[in-house]
mmCIF file of C-alpha atoms in Angstrom:
data_model
loop_
_atom_site.group_PDB
_atom_site.id
_atom_site.type_symbol
_atom_site.label_atom_id
_atom_site.label_comp_id
_atom_site.label_asym_id
_atom_site.label_seq_id
_atom_site.Cartn_x
_atom_site.Cartn_y
_atom_site.Cartn_z
ATOM 1 C CA UNK A 950 -74.470 41.728 55.015
ATOM 2 C CA UNK A 951 -76.656 39.639 56.688
ATOM 3 C CA UNK A 952 -80.629 41.313 56.260
ATOM 4 C CA UNK A 953 -83.810 39.655 58.950
ATOM 5 C CA UNK A 954 -85.991 37.434 57.039
ATOM 6 C CA UNK A 955 -88.829 38.087 59.837
ATOM 7 C CA UNK A 956 -90.970 35.149 59.666
ATOM 8 C CA UNK A 957 -90.737 34.988 56.072
ATOM 9 C CA UNK A 958 -89.603 31.054 55.020
ATOM 10 C CA UNK A 959 -85.050 30.022 54.977
ATOM 11 C CA UNK A 960 -84.132 28.218 51.901
ATOM 12 C CA UNK A 961 -80.941 29.427 51.570
ATOM 13 C CA UNK A 962 -79.555 26.046 52.515
ATOM 14 C CA UNK A 963 -81.679 24.052 49.736
ATOM 15 C CA UNK A 964 -78.752 22.207 47.897
ATOM 16 C CA UNK A 965 -79.419 22.449 43.983
ATOM 17 C CA UNK A 966 -80.775 18.819 43.403
ATOM 18 C CA UNK A 967 -83.372 18.972 45.978
ATOM 19 C CA UNK A 968 -84.849 22.526 44.604
ATOM 20 C CA UNK A 969 -84.915 20.680 40.831
ATOM 21 C CA UNK A 970 -86.555 17.713 42.061
ATOM 22 C CA UNK A 971 -89.272 19.673 44.630
ATOM 23 C CA UNK A 972 -89.673 20.990 40.511
ATOM 24 C CA UNK A 973 -90.177 18.297 38.755
ATOM 25 C CA UNK A 974 -92.042 16.565 41.913
ATOM 26 C CA UNK A 975 -95.487 19.587 41.020
ATOM 27 C CA UNK A 976 -95.087 18.224 37.416
ATOM 28 C CA UNK A 977 -97.698 15.714 37.771
ATOM 29 C CA UNK A 978 -99.864 18.505 39.326
ATOM 30 C CA UNK A 979 -100.160 21.039 36.583
ATOM 31 C CA UNK A 980 -100.916 18.700 34.689
ATOM 32 C CA UNK A 981 -104.271 18.120 35.884
ATOM 33 C CA UNK A 982 -104.495 21.326 37.154
ATOM 34 C CA UNK A 983 -103.125 23.057 33.903
ATOM 35 C CA UNK A 984 -107.453 22.679 32.078
ATOM 36 C CA UNK A 985 -108.634 24.928 35.016
ATOM 37 C CA UNK A 986 -105.961 27.286 34.928
ATOM 38 C CA UNK A 987 -106.712 27.907 31.479
ATOM 39 C CA UNK A 988 -110.570 28.809 32.239
ATOM 40 C CA UNK A 989 -110.009 30.954 35.182
ATOM 41 C CA UNK A 990 -106.650 32.651 33.375
ATOM 42 C CA UNK A 991 -104.577 32.718 37.052
ATOM 43 C CA UNK A 992 -102.386 30.440 38.374
ATOM 44 C CA UNK A 993 -105.335 28.231 41.262
ATOM 45 C CA UNK A 994 -104.495 29.882 44.680
ATOM 46 C CA UNK A 995 -102.852 26.574 45.962
ATOM 47 C CA UNK A 996 -99.796 25.958 42.648
ATOM 48 C CA UNK A 997 -98.607 29.244 44.294
ATOM 49 C CA UNK A 998 -99.195 28.211 47.180
ATOM 50 C CA UNK A 999 -96.807 25.074 46.507
ATOM 51 C CA UNK A 1000 -94.132 27.259 44.310
ATOM 52 C CA UNK A 1001 -93.940 29.544 47.894
ATOM 53 C CA UNK A 1002 -93.667 25.967 49.757
ATOM 54 C CA UNK A 1003 -91.461 24.283 47.478
ATOM 55 C CA UNK A 1004 -88.893 27.837 47.706
ATOM 56 C CA UNK A 1005 -88.351 27.265 43.703
ATOM 57 C CA UNK A 1006 -89.752 31.253 43.144
ATOM 58 C CA UNK A 1007 -86.782 31.654 45.590
ATOM 59 C CA UNK A 1008 -83.881 29.810 43.658
ATOM 60 C CA UNK A 1009 -81.946 33.436 41.886
ATOM 61 C CA UNK A 1010 -82.705 35.544 45.633
ATOM 62 C CA UNK A 1011 -79.689 36.441 47.513
ATOM 63 C CA UNK A 1012 -79.114 34.215 49.923
ATOM 64 C CA UNK A 1013 -78.883 36.975 52.778
ATOM 65 C CA UNK A 1014 -83.189 37.052 52.135
ATOM 66 C CA UNK A 1015 -83.850 33.614 52.532
ATOM 67 C CA UNK A 1016 -83.105 32.606 48.702
ATOM 68 C CA UNK A 1017 -80.717 30.095 47.360
ATOM 69 C CA UNK A 1018 -78.515 32.294 45.373
ATOM 70 C CA UNK A 1019 -77.658 29.435 42.542
ATOM 71 C CA UNK A 1020 -76.151 29.982 39.523
ATOM 72 C CA UNK A 1021 -77.845 31.227 36.256
ATOM 73 C CA UNK A 1022 -78.263 28.480 34.800
ATOM 74 C CA UNK A 1023 -81.226 27.389 37.158
ATOM 75 C CA UNK A 1024 -83.265 30.185 34.565
ATOM 76 C CA UNK A 1025 -83.287 27.320 32.637
ATOM 77 C CA UNK A 1026 -83.981 24.632 34.645
ATOM 78 C CA UNK A 1027 -86.860 25.103 36.875
ATOM 79 C CA UNK A 1028 -88.852 26.997 34.575
ATOM 80 C CA UNK A 1029 -87.959 24.118 31.980
ATOM 81 C CA UNK A 1030 -89.207 21.242 34.396
ATOM 82 C CA UNK A 1031 -92.848 23.209 35.502
ATOM 83 C CA UNK A 1032 -93.670 23.527 32.020
ATOM 84 C CA UNK A 1033 -93.336 19.628 31.296
ATOM 85 C CA UNK A 1034 -97.313 20.026 33.301
ATOM 86 C CA UNK A 1035 -97.762 23.579 32.232
ATOM 87 C CA UNK A 1036 -96.479 25.597 30.128
ATOM 88 C CA UNK A 1037 -98.117 28.797 32.050
ATOM 89 C CA UNK A 1038 -96.685 28.151 34.891
ATOM 90 C CA UNK A 1039 -93.370 28.128 33.861
ATOM 91 C CA UNK A 1040 -93.766 30.957 32.209
ATOM 92 C CA UNK A 1041 -94.563 33.104 35.410
ATOM 93 C CA UNK A 1042 -92.312 31.312 37.652
ATOM 94 C CA UNK A 1043 -89.407 32.377 34.626
ATOM 95 C CA UNK A 1044 -90.719 35.379 35.437
ATOM 96 C CA UNK A 1045 -90.808 35.552 39.637
ATOM 97 C CA UNK A 1046 -87.211 33.847 39.569
ATOM 98 C CA UNK A 1047 -85.852 36.584 37.821
ATOM 99 C CA UNK A 1048 -87.140 39.798 38.953
ATOM 100 C CA UNK A 1049 -86.074 38.084 42.334
ATOM 101 C CA UNK A 1050 -82.925 37.735 40.413
ATOM 102 C CA UNK A 1051 -83.257 42.159 39.147
ATOM 103 C CA UNK A 1052 -83.931 42.805 42.244
ATOM 104 C CA UNK A 1053 -80.322 42.207 43.554
ATOM 105 C CA UNK A 1054 -78.990 44.710 40.949
ATOM 106 C CA UNK A 1055 -81.450 47.919 42.592
ATOM 107 C CA UNK A 1056 -79.967 49.376 45.151
ATOM 108 C CA UNK A 1057 -80.405 48.418 49.587
ATOM 109 C CA UNK A 1058 -83.069 50.307 50.162
ATOM 110 C CA UNK A 1059 -85.241 48.782 47.185
ATOM 111 C CA UNK A 1060 -84.139 45.425 48.364
ATOM 112 C CA UNK A 1061 -84.904 46.017 51.728
ATOM 113 C CA UNK A 1062 -87.944 48.140 50.976
ATOM 114 C CA UNK A 1063 -89.144 45.228 48.809
ATOM 115 C CA UNK A 1064 -88.054 41.977 50.734
ATOM 116 C CA UNK A 1065 -87.552 43.344 53.953
ATOM 117 C CA UNK A 1066 -91.781 43.375 54.180
ATOM 118 C CA UNK A 1067 -91.224 40.150 52.389
ATOM 119 C CA UNK A 1068 -89.662 38.437 51.062
ATOM 120 C CA UNK A 1069 -91.277 35.869 48.937
ATOM 121 C CA UNK A 1070 -93.190 39.034 47.261
ATOM 122 C CA UNK A 1071 -93.880 38.934 43.640
ATOM 123 C CA UNK A 1072 -92.711 41.069 40.664
ATOM 124 C CA UNK A 1073 -94.536 41.730 37.281
ATOM 125 C CA UNK A 1074 -92.438 43.104 34.664
ATOM 126 C CA UNK A 1075 -93.640 45.442 31.428
ATOM 127 C CA UNK A 1076 -90.685 45.673 28.893
ATOM 128 C CA UNK A 1077 -91.234 47.334 26.417
ATOM 129 C CA UNK A 1078 -88.996 50.804 26.969
ATOM 130 C CA UNK A 1079 -91.277 53.144 24.231
ATOM 131 C CA UNK A 1080 -94.834 51.455 26.174
ATOM 132 C CA UNK A 1081 -93.531 53.876 29.073
ATOM 133 C CA UNK A 1082 -92.271 57.522 29.664
ATOM 134 C CA UNK A 1083 -90.430 59.290 31.732
ATOM 135 C CA UNK A 1084 -88.761 62.575 32.819
ATOM 136 C CA UNK A 1085 -86.346 63.297 36.110
ATOM 137 C CA UNK A 1086 -87.745 65.097 38.803
ATOM 138 C CA UNK A 1087 -85.738 65.870 42.420
ATOM 139 C CA UNK A 1088 -84.790 63.587 44.158
ATOM 140 C CA UNK A 1089 -86.199 60.725 40.959
ATOM 141 C CA UNK A 1090 -87.813 60.271 37.596
ATOM 142 C CA UNK A 1091 -92.531 60.605 37.500
ATOM 143 C CA UNK A 1092 -93.769 57.859 34.515
ATOM 144 C CA UNK A 1093 -96.214 57.013 33.205
ATOM 145 C CA UNK A 1094 -96.733 54.321 30.282
ATOM 146 C CA UNK A 1095 -99.523 51.627 29.152
ATOM 147 C CA UNK A 1096 -97.430 48.159 29.244
ATOM 148 C CA UNK A 1097 -99.238 44.863 27.669
ATOM 149 C CA UNK A 1098 -98.311 41.292 27.845
ATOM 150 C CA UNK A 1099 -97.056 42.106 32.320
ATOM 151 C CA UNK A 1100 -96.873 38.482 33.464
ATOM 152 C CA UNK A 1101 -98.158 37.226 36.694
ATOM 153 C CA UNK A 1102 -99.602 40.936 37.023
ATOM 154 C CA UNK A 1103 -103.004 40.044 38.800
ATOM 155 C CA UNK A 1104 -101.082 38.504 41.882
ATOM 156 C CA UNK A 1105 -97.948 40.406 41.845
ATOM 157 C CA UNK A 1106 -96.829 42.610 44.387
ATOM 158 C CA UNK A 1107 -94.482 45.157 42.743
ATOM 159 C CA UNK A 1108 -94.338 45.574 39.148
ATOM 160 C CA UNK A 1109 -90.970 45.877 36.795
ATOM 161 C CA UNK A 1110 -91.477 48.479 33.934
ATOM 162 C CA UNK A 1111 -89.759 50.149 31.310
ATOM 163 C CA UNK A 1112 -89.427 53.405 30.907
ATOM 164 C CA UNK A 1113 -88.032 55.951 28.110
ATOM 165 C CA UNK A 1114 -86.831 58.951 29.840
ATOM 166 C CA UNK A 1115 -86.027 62.138 27.786
ATOM 167 C CA UNK A 1116 -85.258 65.563 28.245
ATOM 168 C CA UNK A 1117 -87.759 67.357 26.186
ATOM 169 C CA UNK A 1118 -87.518 65.539 22.922
ATOM 170 C CA UNK A 1119 -84.259 63.929 23.675
ATOM 171 C CA UNK A 1120 -83.958 60.582 24.635
ATOM 172 C CA UNK A 1121 -81.651 60.510 28.317
ATOM 173 C CA UNK A 1122 -81.156 57.258 29.430
ATOM 174 C CA UNK A 1123 -83.623 53.675 29.815
ATOM 175 C CA UNK A 1124 -84.951 52.839 33.406
ATOM 176 C CA UNK A 1125 -86.176 49.775 34.845
ATOM 177 C CA UNK A 1126 -88.916 51.654 37.759
ATOM 178 C CA UNK A 1127 -90.641 49.662 40.043
ATOM 179 C CA UNK A 1128 -94.031 50.516 41.107
ATOM 180 C CA UNK A 1129 -95.818 49.227 44.057
ATOM 181 C CA UNK A 1130 -99.296 47.342 43.009
ATOM 182 C CA UNK A 1131 -100.826 50.520 44.367
ATOM 183 C CA UNK A 1132 -99.211 52.671 41.752
ATOM 184 C CA UNK A 1133 -100.960 51.131 38.599
ATOM 185 C CA UNK A 1134 -103.502 50.255 36.933
ATOM 186 C CA UNK A 1135 -104.492 46.541 36.119
ATOM 187 C CA UNK A 1136 -106.430 46.102 33.199
ATOM 188 C CA UNK A 1137 -108.080 42.476 31.860
ATOM 189 C CA UNK A 1138 -107.283 42.555 28.940
ATOM 190 C CA UNK A 1139 -106.349 38.757 29.080
ATOM 191 C CA UNK A 1140 -108.399 37.356 26.507
ATOM 192 C CA UNK A 1141 -106.057 35.502 23.233
ATOM 193 C CA UNK A 1142 -104.982 31.429 21.772
ATOM 194 C CA UNK A 1143 -102.935 30.246 24.965
ATOM 195 C CA UNK A 1144 -100.282 31.192 27.418
ATOM 196 C CA UNK A 1145 -104.135 31.749 29.130
ATOM 197 C CA UNK A 1146 -102.347 31.380 32.562
ATOM 198 C CA UNK A 1147 -100.109 33.734 32.825
ATOM 199 C CA UNK A 1148 -102.198 36.234 33.903
ATOM 200 C CA UNK A 1149 -99.604 38.407 30.811
ATOM 201 C CA UNK A 1150 -102.371 41.528 31.524
ATOM 202 C CA UNK A 1151 -101.691 45.530 31.059
ATOM 203 C CA UNK A 1152 -101.008 47.640 33.239
ATOM 204 C CA UNK A 1153 -101.815 51.363 33.624
ATOM 205 C CA UNK A 1154 -99.662 54.226 35.421
ATOM 206 C CA UNK A 1155 -99.826 57.371 35.166
ATOM 207 C CA UNK A 1156 -97.861 60.528 36.483
ATOM 208 C CA UNK A 1157 -96.475 58.773 39.482
ATOM 209 C CA UNK A 1158 -92.847 59.780 41.002
ATOM 210 C CA UNK A 1159 -89.983 56.346 42.013
ATOM 211 C CA UNK A 1160 -87.619 57.560 43.461
ATOM 212 C CA UNK A 1161 -84.507 57.577 41.826
ATOM 213 C CA UNK A 1162 -83.014 54.212 43.990
ATOM 214 C CA UNK A 1163 -86.474 52.057 42.272
ATOM 215 C CA UNK A 1164 -85.098 53.290 39.108
ATOM 216 C CA UNK A 1165 -82.218 50.321 37.583
ATOM 217 C CA UNK A 1166 -80.678 52.238 34.755
ATOM 218 C CA UNK A 1167 -80.391 49.429 32.215
ATOM 219 C CA UNK A 1168 -76.377 50.560 31.204
ATOM 220 C CA UNK A 1169 -75.159 49.299 34.766
ATOM 221 C CA UNK A 1170 -76.749 45.647 33.831
ATOM 222 C CA UNK A 1171 -75.705 44.818 30.887
ATOM 223 C CA UNK A 1172 -72.781 42.605 32.961
ATOM 224 C CA UNK A 1173 -69.542 43.550 35.560
ATOM 225 C CA UNK A 1174 -70.291 45.164 38.844
ATOM 226 C CA UNK A 1175 -71.750 48.727 38.082
ATOM 227 C CA UNK A 1176 -75.289 47.887 39.441
ATOM 228 C CA UNK A 1177 -75.305 50.089 42.742
ATOM 229 C CA UNK A 1178 -76.380 46.781 44.571
ATOM 230 C CA UNK A 1179 -73.359 44.705 43.859
ATOM 231 C CA UNK A 1180 -71.799 45.917 46.719
ATOM 232 C CA UNK A 1181 -74.505 43.625 49.059
ATOM 233 C CA UNK A 1182 -74.948 41.672 47.107
ATOM 234 C CA UNK A 1183 -71.116 40.350 45.288
ATOM 235 C CA UNK A 1184 -72.071 36.705 44.003
ATOM 236 C CA UNK A 1185 -71.492 36.597 40.341
ATOM 237 C CA UNK A 1186 -74.512 35.460 39.198
ATOM 238 C CA UNK A 1187 -75.716 39.144 39.670
ATOM 239 C CA UNK A 1188 -74.104 40.203 37.122
ATOM 240 C CA UNK A 1189 -74.954 38.170 33.555
ATOM 241 C CA UNK A 1190 -76.446 40.829 31.129
ATOM 242 C CA UNK A 1191 -79.393 41.159 31.596
ATOM 243 C CA UNK A 1192 -80.503 42.364 28.190
ATOM 244 C CA UNK A 1193 -78.281 39.222 26.546
ATOM 245 C CA UNK A 1194 -80.067 36.414 28.446
ATOM 246 C CA UNK A 1195 -82.951 37.963 29.932
ATOM 247 C CA UNK A 1196 -85.347 35.826 27.574
ATOM 248 C CA UNK A 1197 -83.478 32.144 28.247
ATOM 249 C CA UNK A 1198 -86.343 31.107 30.521
ATOM 250 C CA UNK A 1199 -88.978 32.495 29.481
ATOM 251 C CA UNK A 1200 -87.275 30.020 26.445
ATOM 252 C CA UNK A 1201 -86.811 26.827 28.488
ATOM 253 C CA UNK A 1202 -91.237 27.356 28.668
ATOM 254 C CA UNK A 1203 -90.949 25.857 25.087
ATOM 255 C CA UNK A 1204 -88.635 23.413 25.549
ATOM 256 C CA UNK A 1205 -90.326 22.416 28.971
ATOM 257 C CA UNK A 1206 -93.765 22.507 26.819
ATOM 258 C CA UNK A 1207 -92.250 20.308 23.821
ATOM 259 C CA UNK A 1208 -90.722 17.683 26.128
ATOM 260 C CA UNK A 1209 -94.699 16.953 27.286
ATOM 261 C CA UNK A 1210 -95.337 16.667 23.796
ATOM 262 C CA UNK A 1211 -93.688 14.298 23.199
ATOM 263 C CA UNK A 1212 -93.771 12.343 26.698
ATOM 264 C CA UNK A 1213 -97.361 12.834 25.735
ATOM 265 C CA UNK A 1214 -96.986 11.866 22.457
ATOM 266 C CA UNK A 1215 -94.904 8.516 23.413
ATOM 267 C CA UNK A 1216 -97.299 7.482 25.656
ATOM 268 C CA UNK A 1217 -99.675 8.008 23.557
ATOM 269 C CA UNK A 1218 -98.759 5.483 20.404
ATOM 270 C CA UNK A 1219 -97.305 2.738 22.545
ATOM 271 C CA UNK A 1220 -101.059 2.115 23.085
ATOM 272 C CA UNK A 1221 -102.952 3.133 20.099
ATOM 273 C CA UNK A 1222 -103.854 1.531 16.841
ATOM 274 C CA UNK A 1223 -104.834 2.647 13.368
ATOM 275 C CA UNK A 1224 -108.840 3.419 13.303
ATOM 276 C CA UNK A 1225 -109.468 1.657 10.262
ATOM 277 C CA UNK A 1226 -106.879 -1.475 9.886
ATOM 278 C CA UNK A 1227 -106.146 -1.702 13.415
ATOM 279 C CA UNK A 1228 -102.331 -2.004 12.885
ATOM 280 C CA UNK A 1229 -99.786 -0.517 15.946
ATOM 281 C CA UNK A 1230 -98.599 3.111 15.191
ATOM 282 C CA UNK A 1231 -95.016 2.455 16.870
ATOM 283 C CA UNK A 1232 -94.601 -0.105 14.070
ATOM 284 C CA UNK A 1233 -94.680 2.359 11.096
ATOM 285 C CA UNK A 1234 -91.340 4.642 10.443
ATOM 286 C CA UNK A 1235 -92.748 7.088 9.407
ATOM 287 C CA UNK A 1236 -94.296 8.147 13.073
ATOM 288 C CA UNK A 1237 -90.623 6.473 14.733
ATOM 289 C CA UNK A 1238 -88.931 8.935 12.554
ATOM 290 C CA UNK A 1239 -91.568 11.462 13.550
ATOM 291 C CA UNK A 1240 -90.533 10.686 17.335
ATOM 292 C CA UNK A 1241 -87.296 11.426 16.951
ATOM 293 C CA UNK A 1242 -86.329 14.228 14.974
ATOM 294 C CA UNK A 1243 -88.762 16.159 17.516
ATOM 295 C CA UNK A 1244 -86.578 14.493 20.282
ATOM 296 C CA UNK A 1245 -83.480 15.559 18.545
ATOM 297 C CA UNK A 1246 -84.844 19.297 18.179
ATOM 298 C CA UNK A 1247 -86.233 19.389 22.371
ATOM 299 C CA UNK A 1248 -82.295 18.405 23.261
ATOM 300 C CA UNK A 1249 -80.689 21.025 20.890
ATOM 301 C CA UNK A 1250 -83.031 23.686 21.998
ATOM 302 C CA UNK A 1251 -82.430 22.531 25.587
ATOM 303 C CA UNK A 1252 -78.502 22.096 25.137
ATOM 304 C CA UNK A 1253 -78.450 25.233 23.948
ATOM 305 C CA UNK A 1254 -79.748 27.549 25.714
ATOM 306 C CA UNK A 1255 -77.972 26.008 28.782
ATOM 307 C CA UNK A 1256 -74.891 26.090 27.056
ATOM 308 C CA UNK A 1257 -75.746 29.696 26.678
ATOM 309 C CA UNK A 1258 -76.014 30.446 30.444
ATOM 310 C CA UNK A 1259 -73.301 28.224 31.496
ATOM 311 C CA UNK A 1260 -71.282 30.236 29.243
ATOM 312 C CA UNK A 1261 -72.786 33.709 30.509
ATOM 313 C CA UNK A 1262 -72.052 32.419 33.655
ATOM 314 C CA UNK A 1263 -68.141 32.077 33.017
ATOM 315 C CA UNK A 1264 -68.103 35.100 31.443
ATOM 316 C CA UNK A 1265 -69.636 36.363 34.656
ATOM 317 C CA UNK A 1266 -67.423 34.588 37.200
ATOM 318 C CA UNK A 1267 -64.449 36.704 35.733
ATOM 319 C CA UNK A 1268 -66.197 40.066 36.255
ATOM 320 C CA UNK A 1269 -65.836 40.717 32.346
ATOM 321 C CA UNK A 1270 -68.382 42.694 29.957
ATOM 322 C CA UNK A 1271 -69.396 40.002 26.741
ATOM 323 C CA UNK A 1272 -68.590 41.922 24.424
ATOM 324 C CA UNK A 1273 -71.665 43.071 21.782
ATOM 325 C CA UNK A 1274 -71.793 39.780 19.381
ATOM 326 C CA UNK A 1275 -71.323 36.976 22.125
ATOM 327 C CA UNK A 1276 -74.475 38.461 24.035
ATOM 328 C CA UNK A 1277 -76.495 38.958 20.372
ATOM 329 C CA UNK A 1278 -75.460 35.259 19.638
ATOM 330 C CA UNK A 1279 -77.065 34.442 23.048
ATOM 331 C CA UNK A 1280 -80.094 36.465 22.062
ATOM 332 C CA UNK A 1281 -80.234 34.232 17.772
ATOM 333 C CA UNK A 1282 -79.957 30.699 19.938
ATOM 334 C CA UNK A 1283 -82.601 31.744 21.981
ATOM 335 C CA UNK A 1284 -84.622 32.362 19.094
ATOM 336 C CA UNK A 1285 -83.496 29.063 17.213
ATOM 337 C CA UNK A 1286 -83.737 26.853 19.709
ATOM 338 C CA UNK A 1287 -87.710 28.252 21.019
ATOM 339 C CA UNK A 1288 -88.474 27.524 16.560
ATOM 340 C CA UNK A 1289 -87.080 23.646 16.793
ATOM 341 C CA UNK A 1290 -89.320 23.884 19.677
ATOM 342 C CA UNK A 1291 -92.408 24.979 18.050
ATOM 343 C CA UNK A 1292 -91.670 22.961 15.193
ATOM 344 C CA UNK A 1293 -91.410 19.473 17.115
ATOM 345 C CA UNK A 1294 -94.437 20.694 18.936
ATOM 346 C CA UNK A 1295 -96.436 21.276 15.091
ATOM 347 C CA UNK A 1296 -94.902 17.629 14.063
ATOM 348 C CA UNK A 1297 -96.403 15.242 17.070
ATOM 349 C CA UNK A 1298 -99.433 17.562 17.114
ATOM 350 C CA UNK A 1299 -100.133 16.110 13.246
ATOM 351 C CA UNK A 1300 -99.471 12.981 14.561
ATOM 352 C CA UNK A 1301 -102.356 13.221 17.199
ATOM 353 C CA UNK A 1302 -104.811 13.626 13.716
ATOM 354 C CA UNK A 1303 -108.321 14.565 14.481
ATOM 355 C CA UNK A 1304 -108.346 14.237 17.497
ATOM 356 C CA UNK A 1305 -106.372 16.868 18.226
ATOM 357 C CA UNK A 1306 -108.703 19.048 17.659
ATOM 358 C CA UNK A 1307 -110.840 18.313 21.022
ATOM 359 C CA UNK A 1308 -109.880 20.572 24.023
ATOM 360 C CA UNK A 1309 -109.922 17.679 26.463
ATOM 361 C CA UNK A 1310 -107.231 16.522 24.527
ATOM 362 C CA UNK A 1311 -103.695 17.183 25.621
ATOM 363 C CA UNK A 1312 -101.814 17.825 22.635
ATOM 364 C CA UNK A 1313 -104.807 20.952 21.341
ATOM 365 C CA UNK A 1314 -103.925 23.195 25.377
ATOM 366 C CA UNK A 1315 -99.979 22.790 24.431
ATOM 367 C CA UNK A 1316 -100.282 23.348 20.102
ATOM 368 C CA UNK A 1317 -101.988 26.700 21.383
ATOM 369 C CA UNK A 1318 -99.346 27.765 24.185
ATOM 370 C CA UNK A 1319 -95.825 26.504 21.656
ATOM 371 C CA UNK A 1320 -97.403 29.413 19.454
ATOM 372 C CA UNK A 1321 -98.750 31.208 21.916
ATOM 373 C CA UNK A 1322 -95.112 32.379 24.044
ATOM 374 C CA UNK A 1323 -93.233 31.654 20.388
ATOM 375 C CA UNK A 1324 -94.393 35.492 19.298
ATOM 376 C CA UNK A 1325 -92.624 36.815 21.790
ATOM 377 C CA UNK A 1326 -90.028 39.740 20.348
ATOM 378 C CA UNK A 1327 -87.235 37.140 21.722
ATOM 379 C CA UNK A 1328 -88.212 34.777 20.235
ATOM 380 C CA UNK A 1329 -87.809 36.240 16.388
ATOM 381 C CA UNK A 1330 -85.059 35.049 14.941
ATOM 382 C CA UNK A 1331 -85.354 36.835 11.714
ATOM 383 C CA UNK A 1332 -84.686 40.097 14.134
ATOM 384 C CA UNK A 1333 -82.389 37.872 17.002
ATOM 385 C CA UNK A 1334 -80.024 36.500 13.829
ATOM 386 C CA UNK A 1335 -79.841 39.477 11.190
ATOM 387 C CA UNK A 1336 -78.990 41.631 14.870
ATOM 388 C CA UNK A 1337 -76.313 38.778 15.631
ATOM 389 C CA UNK A 1338 -74.839 38.360 11.607
ATOM 390 C CA UNK A 1339 -74.707 42.711 11.304
ATOM 391 C CA UNK A 1340 -72.207 42.953 14.102
ATOM 392 C CA UNK A 1341 -70.956 39.470 12.383
ATOM 393 C CA UNK A 1342 -70.559 41.547 9.490
ATOM 394 C CA UNK A 1343 -68.545 44.694 10.947
ATOM 395 C CA UNK A 1344 -71.642 46.593 10.869
ATOM 396 C CA UNK A 1345 -73.479 49.163 14.575
ATOM 397 C CA UNK A 1346 -75.553 47.089 16.251
ATOM 398 C CA UNK A 1347 -78.078 50.351 17.962
ATOM 399 C CA UNK A 1348 -79.622 48.913 20.682
ATOM 400 C CA UNK A 1349 -78.046 50.617 24.429
ATOM 401 C CA UNK A 1350 -79.019 48.987 26.856
ATOM 402 C CA UNK A 1351 -77.080 45.680 25.590
#
């Protein structure tokens, strides 16, 4: 099934290596803009133009809508690269990128409504189901809620909002409801320690009717081909389970951010001497060990996240649904990888000494970003490891969207 692009550029013929090069080429510019992005608490207009022009926002969008329709590994590789320049930019890319992937799971009418009008439309999200409440109505649902941490909502055209559906007090389902920006309010409350340019503001909606075709049932997004968009988007990439792998792209931002810290530290140490003795910093074994250990943690984190995506893609290619312990292992691995990156950044920031407290020193922002993004619930190692441990030990994990 082919869809008209209606004047929007198509990136359907772009090769993976070329697309990744386009992302990598943006890194120096993103580093130059990082301080201004932070001050403005939003991605600069020129950065959004660069992201659109390069096509990197559309790496997981179906070919028939002008996207690149790459394998799921793109969800790690592209945010990771951009986060080397600016973690907030990489984070927003991960969100905008994966929401194109998610929209491919929706009913064809929802895809037409969004991409038919604008294949480059940007979509934000609010992912906490308890924050949204809904009930069945004729032809759809009536939803209300207040969702915080809705990244890039201040530039998005649409929003996918998590809703717990009830009949009275009884929970009957979980939906990701697609709302146009005209249907919700954005509360400008994003004044935070780090990740400031993500614009992760709060969204408020009250008694909004959402038609059934714009309310994706999370049971149908747990893997396999039961989702409404499967007929028009049969590529196995859309069979990867959302709940199990949905955090890997933002986790990749931790890797890219830590890699930026490592790159800056190496460049700095090569030039630095101690203030009191004049000895070269690179000649200290303690410095060498700290750099080496940080590099090992960052490389390991990258490999863990990429391997999970490759394994999930292989499972999807066979059109089977991963079992619960496998899905929980993916979530556990994500939390471990982000934790290793935070440790690496902490060690490198400590090496900067007093220089590390200056706002003009790049590691100061990288340090704040590392600890700010690490607060995401997906990255809680205690939570994710205990859930996997429970499943491994034969216990029952109560997660209906998994």
